[in-house]
């Protein structure tokens, strides 16, 4: 039982080190846009293509692209950014399966703790772009929406791209537009 207490106490230091590393690594990336979306989309998917194009357009406007660093939508956004000559950030998470860093990252960080990773997504983004995905995407979507709606942090816009529609949330008007 004493081993468990010691292990839990050391977890505080591991999370603090991860937080410090994230802040030091990303402090100079400038304004960014965070992309969220499913890991299972392939190159021929219209969502994959849309994520690449959107990332490329935002890169041309001077934004850094921030993703979870994995496959699917994350890879598409990182790729669109790199091909447009921008800074592409991958916030990779250690998972027992599925998550492998994609090769289109100019800054690649590995996280053990989801809460630190989620903080990095919102701390450095002025916008969030949400594509279809699973539970992780929905978690990131609702967290971003709640933070914007409550004016908890500086981000003003959230764009959700789904099916045949695109939704846009604006904090100043506190409305969801289609």
Tab-separated table of C-alpha atoms in Angstrom, residues 27-144:
chain	number	residue	atom	x	y	z
A	27	UNK	CA	5.821	29.236	-26.205
A	28	UNK	CA	7.162	30.690	-29.465
A	29	UNK	CA	4.835	29.122	-32.043
A	30	UNK	CA	2.623	32.203	-32.413
A	31	UNK	CA	-1.115	32.051	-32.957
A	32	UNK	CA	-2.512	28.698	-33.907
A	33	UNK	CA	-5.604	26.797	-34.941
A	34	UNK	CA	-6.373	23.450	-33.318
A	35	UNK	CA	-7.819	20.694	-35.497
A	36	UNK	CA	-9.862	17.854	-34.027
A	37	UNK	CA	-11.280	14.889	-35.930
A	38	UNK	CA	-11.384	11.170	-36.450
A	39	UNK	CA	-8.263	9.051	-36.749
A	40	UNK	CA	-9.801	6.591	-39.211
A	41	UNK	CA	-10.314	8.851	-42.247
A	42	UNK	CA	-8.187	7.870	-45.255
A	43	UNK	CA	-6.630	10.040	-47.993
A	44	UNK	CA	-9.595	9.578	-50.322
A	45	UNK	CA	-12.132	10.855	-47.770
A	46	UNK	CA	-13.671	14.273	-48.487
A	47	UNK	CA	-13.040	15.152	-44.822
A	48	UNK	CA	-9.344	14.320	-45.148
A	49	UNK	CA	-9.137	16.530	-48.227
A	50	UNK	CA	-11.081	19.340	-46.520
A	51	UNK	CA	-8.788	19.200	-43.474
A	52	UNK	CA	-5.721	19.450	-45.718
A	53	UNK	CA	-7.162	22.427	-47.607
A	54	UNK	CA	-8.342	24.216	-44.472
A	55	UNK	CA	-4.951	23.790	-42.796
A	56	UNK	CA	-3.212	25.044	-45.919
A	57	UNK	CA	-5.421	28.156	-46.052
A	58	UNK	CA	-4.908	28.927	-42.357
A	59	UNK	CA	-1.155	28.398	-42.744
A	60	UNK	CA	-1.140	30.919	-45.595
A	61	UNK	CA	-2.733	33.384	-43.134
A	62	UNK	CA	0.195	32.847	-40.754
A	63	UNK	CA	-1.341	30.432	-38.260
A	64	UNK	CA	0.401	27.433	-36.739
A	65	UNK	CA	-1.588	24.213	-37.102
A	66	UNK	CA	-2.031	22.137	-33.932
A	67	UNK	CA	-3.368	18.580	-33.993
A	68	UNK	CA	-3.306	15.434	-31.918
A	69	UNK	CA	-0.480	14.216	-34.136
A	70	UNK	CA	-2.117	10.944	-35.156
A	71	UNK	CA	-3.632	9.585	-38.376
A	72	UNK	CA	-6.781	10.633	-40.239
A	73	UNK	CA	-7.901	14.251	-39.855
A	74	UNK	CA	-4.857	15.024	-37.691
A	75	UNK	CA	-2.475	13.779	-40.363
A	76	UNK	CA	-4.388	15.652	-43.073
A	77	UNK	CA	-4.175	18.965	-41.197
A	78	UNK	CA	-0.482	18.493	-40.359
A	79	UNK	CA	0.196	17.571	-43.978
A	80	UNK	CA	-1.690	20.575	-45.378
A	81	UNK	CA	0.331	22.832	-43.096
A	82	UNK	CA	3.726	21.317	-43.946
A	83	UNK	CA	2.999	21.379	-47.678
A	84	UNK	CA	2.077	25.080	-47.346
A	85	UNK	CA	5.397	25.772	-45.570
A	86	UNK	CA	4.036	26.371	-42.063
A	87	UNK	CA	4.700	25.199	-38.525
A	88	UNK	CA	2.839	21.977	-37.813
A	89	UNK	CA	2.455	20.841	-34.191
A	90	UNK	CA	1.522	17.313	-33.137
A	91	UNK	CA	0.385	16.789	-29.547
A	92	UNK	CA	0.753	13.018	-29.407
A	93	UNK	CA	-0.730	10.932	-26.602
A	94	UNK	CA	0.542	7.605	-25.271
A	95	UNK	CA	-2.240	5.079	-25.825
A	96	UNK	CA	-2.146	1.291	-25.650
A	97	UNK	CA	-3.230	1.106	-29.312
A	98	UNK	CA	-4.100	3.255	-32.315
A	99	UNK	CA	-2.098	6.463	-31.765
A	100	UNK	CA	1.107	6.650	-33.785
A	101	UNK	CA	2.689	10.021	-34.628
A	102	UNK	CA	2.220	11.029	-38.257
A	103	UNK	CA	5.274	12.178	-40.258
A	104	UNK	CA	3.981	15.725	-40.941
A	105	UNK	CA	5.006	17.430	-37.695
A	106	UNK	CA	7.640	20.134	-37.367
A	107	UNK	CA	7.080	20.165	-33.590
A	108	UNK	CA	6.179	16.835	-32.015
A	109	UNK	CA	5.379	16.442	-28.327
A	110	UNK	CA	4.409	13.273	-26.476
A	111	UNK	CA	1.942	13.380	-23.602
A	112	UNK	CA	1.074	10.829	-20.980
A	113	UNK	CA	-1.770	12.844	-19.437
A	114	UNK	CA	-4.857	13.912	-21.391
A	115	UNK	CA	-5.489	16.982	-19.237
A	116	UNK	CA	-2.054	18.464	-20.021
A	117	UNK	CA	-2.512	17.749	-23.722
A	118	UNK	CA	-5.961	19.383	-23.724
A	119	UNK	CA	-4.514	22.469	-22.071
A	120	UNK	CA	-1.905	22.759	-24.857
A	121	UNK	CA	-4.672	22.579	-27.492
A	122	UNK	CA	-6.552	25.557	-26.086
A	123	UNK	CA	-3.655	27.605	-24.722
A	124	UNK	CA	-2.051	28.197	-28.115
A	125	UNK	CA	-5.118	28.305	-30.396
A	126	UNK	CA	-7.190	31.280	-31.471
A	127	UNK	CA	-9.603	28.943	-33.279
A	128	UNK	CA	-10.680	25.320	-33.208
A	129	UNK	CA	-11.688	23.409	-36.316
A	130	UNK	CA	-13.783	20.318	-35.584
A	131	UNK	CA	-14.256	17.509	-38.114
A	132	UNK	CA	-16.335	14.352	-37.614
A	133	UNK	CA	-14.807	11.844	-35.233
A	134	UNK	CA	-15.456	9.670	-32.215
A	135	UNK	CA	-15.647	10.174	-28.475
A	136	UNK	CA	-12.276	11.943	-28.263
A	137	UNK	CA	-13.323	14.458	-30.909
A	138	UNK	CA	-16.642	15.079	-29.174
A	139	UNK	CA	-14.853	15.556	-25.841
A	140	UNK	CA	-12.530	18.146	-27.401
A	141	UNK	CA	-15.460	19.818	-29.203
A	142	UNK	CA	-17.581	20.252	-26.075
A	143	UNK	CA	-14.651	21.370	-23.952
A	144	UNK	CA	-13.719	24.024	-26.530
